[in-house]
Coordinates of C-alpha atoms in Angstrom, one line a residue:
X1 CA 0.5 -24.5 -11.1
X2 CA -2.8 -22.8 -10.6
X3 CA -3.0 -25.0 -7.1
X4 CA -0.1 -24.0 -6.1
X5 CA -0.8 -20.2 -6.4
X6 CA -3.8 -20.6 -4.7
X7 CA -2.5 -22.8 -1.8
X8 CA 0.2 -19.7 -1.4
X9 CA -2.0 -17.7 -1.6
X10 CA -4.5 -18.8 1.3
X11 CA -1.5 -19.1 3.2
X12 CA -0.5 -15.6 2.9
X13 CA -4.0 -14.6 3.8
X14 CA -4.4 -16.6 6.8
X15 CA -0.9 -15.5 8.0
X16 CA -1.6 -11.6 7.6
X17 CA -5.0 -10.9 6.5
X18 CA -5.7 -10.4 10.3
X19 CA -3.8 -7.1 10.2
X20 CA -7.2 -5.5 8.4
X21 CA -7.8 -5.1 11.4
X22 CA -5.0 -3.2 13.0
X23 CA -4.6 0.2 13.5
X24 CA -2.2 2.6 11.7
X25 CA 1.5 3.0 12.6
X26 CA 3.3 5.7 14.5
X27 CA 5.8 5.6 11.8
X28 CA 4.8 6.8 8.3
X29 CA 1.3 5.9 8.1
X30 CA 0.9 9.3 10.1
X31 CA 3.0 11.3 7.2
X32 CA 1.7 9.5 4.1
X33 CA -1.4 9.0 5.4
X34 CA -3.5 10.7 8.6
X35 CA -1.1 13.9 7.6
X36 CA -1.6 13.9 4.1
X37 CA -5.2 13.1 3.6
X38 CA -6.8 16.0 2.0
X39 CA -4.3 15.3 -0.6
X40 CA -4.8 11.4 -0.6
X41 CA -8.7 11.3 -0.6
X42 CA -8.8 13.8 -3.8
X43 CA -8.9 11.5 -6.7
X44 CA -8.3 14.5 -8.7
X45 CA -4.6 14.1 -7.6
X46 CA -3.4 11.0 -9.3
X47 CA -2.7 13.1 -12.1
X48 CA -0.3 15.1 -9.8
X49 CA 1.1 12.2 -7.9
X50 CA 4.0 12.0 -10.9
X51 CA 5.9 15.4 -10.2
X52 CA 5.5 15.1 -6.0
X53 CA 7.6 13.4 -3.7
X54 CA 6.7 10.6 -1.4
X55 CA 7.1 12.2 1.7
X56 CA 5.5 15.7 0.7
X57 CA 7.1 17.0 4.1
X58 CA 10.5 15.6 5.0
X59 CA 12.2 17.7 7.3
X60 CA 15.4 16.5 6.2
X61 CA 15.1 17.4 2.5
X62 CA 14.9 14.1 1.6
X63 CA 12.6 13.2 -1.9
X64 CA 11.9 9.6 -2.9
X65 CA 10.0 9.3 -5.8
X66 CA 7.3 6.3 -5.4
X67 CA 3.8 7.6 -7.8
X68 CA 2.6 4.1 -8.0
X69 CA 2.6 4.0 -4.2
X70 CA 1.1 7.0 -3.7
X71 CA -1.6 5.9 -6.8
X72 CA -2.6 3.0 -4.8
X73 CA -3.2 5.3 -1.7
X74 CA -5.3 7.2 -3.5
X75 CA -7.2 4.6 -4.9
X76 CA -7.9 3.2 -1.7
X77 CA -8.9 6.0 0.1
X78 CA -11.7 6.3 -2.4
X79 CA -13.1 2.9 -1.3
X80 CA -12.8 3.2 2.4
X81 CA -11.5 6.7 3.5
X82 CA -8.1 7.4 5.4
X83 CA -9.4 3.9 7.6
X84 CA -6.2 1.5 8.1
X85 CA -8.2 -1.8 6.9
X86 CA -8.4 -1.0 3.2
X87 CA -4.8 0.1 3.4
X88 CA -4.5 -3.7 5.2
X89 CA -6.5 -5.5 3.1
X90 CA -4.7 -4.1 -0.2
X91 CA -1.0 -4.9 1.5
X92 CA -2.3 -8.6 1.7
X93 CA -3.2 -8.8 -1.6
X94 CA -0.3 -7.3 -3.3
X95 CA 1.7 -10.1 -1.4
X96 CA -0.3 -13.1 -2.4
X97 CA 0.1 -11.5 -5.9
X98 CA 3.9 -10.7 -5.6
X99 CA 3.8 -15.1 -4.3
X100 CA 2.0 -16.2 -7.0
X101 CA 4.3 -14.2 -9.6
X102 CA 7.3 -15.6 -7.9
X103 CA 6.0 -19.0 -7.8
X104 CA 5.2 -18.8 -11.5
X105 CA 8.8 -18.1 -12.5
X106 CA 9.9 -20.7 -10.1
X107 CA 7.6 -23.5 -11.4

């Protein structure tokens, strides 16, 4: 089982662990991220991530409520600053976890 997590795994890394080095997005990496940085680089704020929504400024009055995204914003700003590759880097490795849980329950 172990080899096949790992096997998954290094797939998943040498399919997207290039994109650590990519820029960010047009899209919402400019409002969660390059818009909302004094908020995101504060580690101060994870104890305020729980009552704010996920897109602090919709235009449209729309609130989704997503604190363990926001948490993991947060905690990578603190490593690396509001640069895309530690946001990258930390996508990669939730999906070679998310594999590996999935290939647990399958095998």
């Amino acid at each position: 089982m172990a080899l096949g997590c790992l096997s998954l795994s290094l797939l998943i890394v040498a399919l997207y662990g290039r994109t650590a080095g990519f820029g960010f997005t047009r899209t919402d990496d400019k409002v969660l991220l390059t818009d909302d940085a004094s908020f995101i680089l504060d580690a101060a704020n994870l104890t305020k991530i729980f009552g704010r929504p996920f897109f602090p400024a919709s235009s449209r009055g729309e609130t989704y409520y997503r604190p363990v995204v926001t948490a993991s914003f947060i905690v990578d700003a603190q490593w690396n600053g509001i640069a895309p590759g530690q946001f990258h880097r930390t996508n990669v490795a939730l999906h070679a976890l998310a594999v590996c849980l999935v290939w647990l329950v399958l095998f």
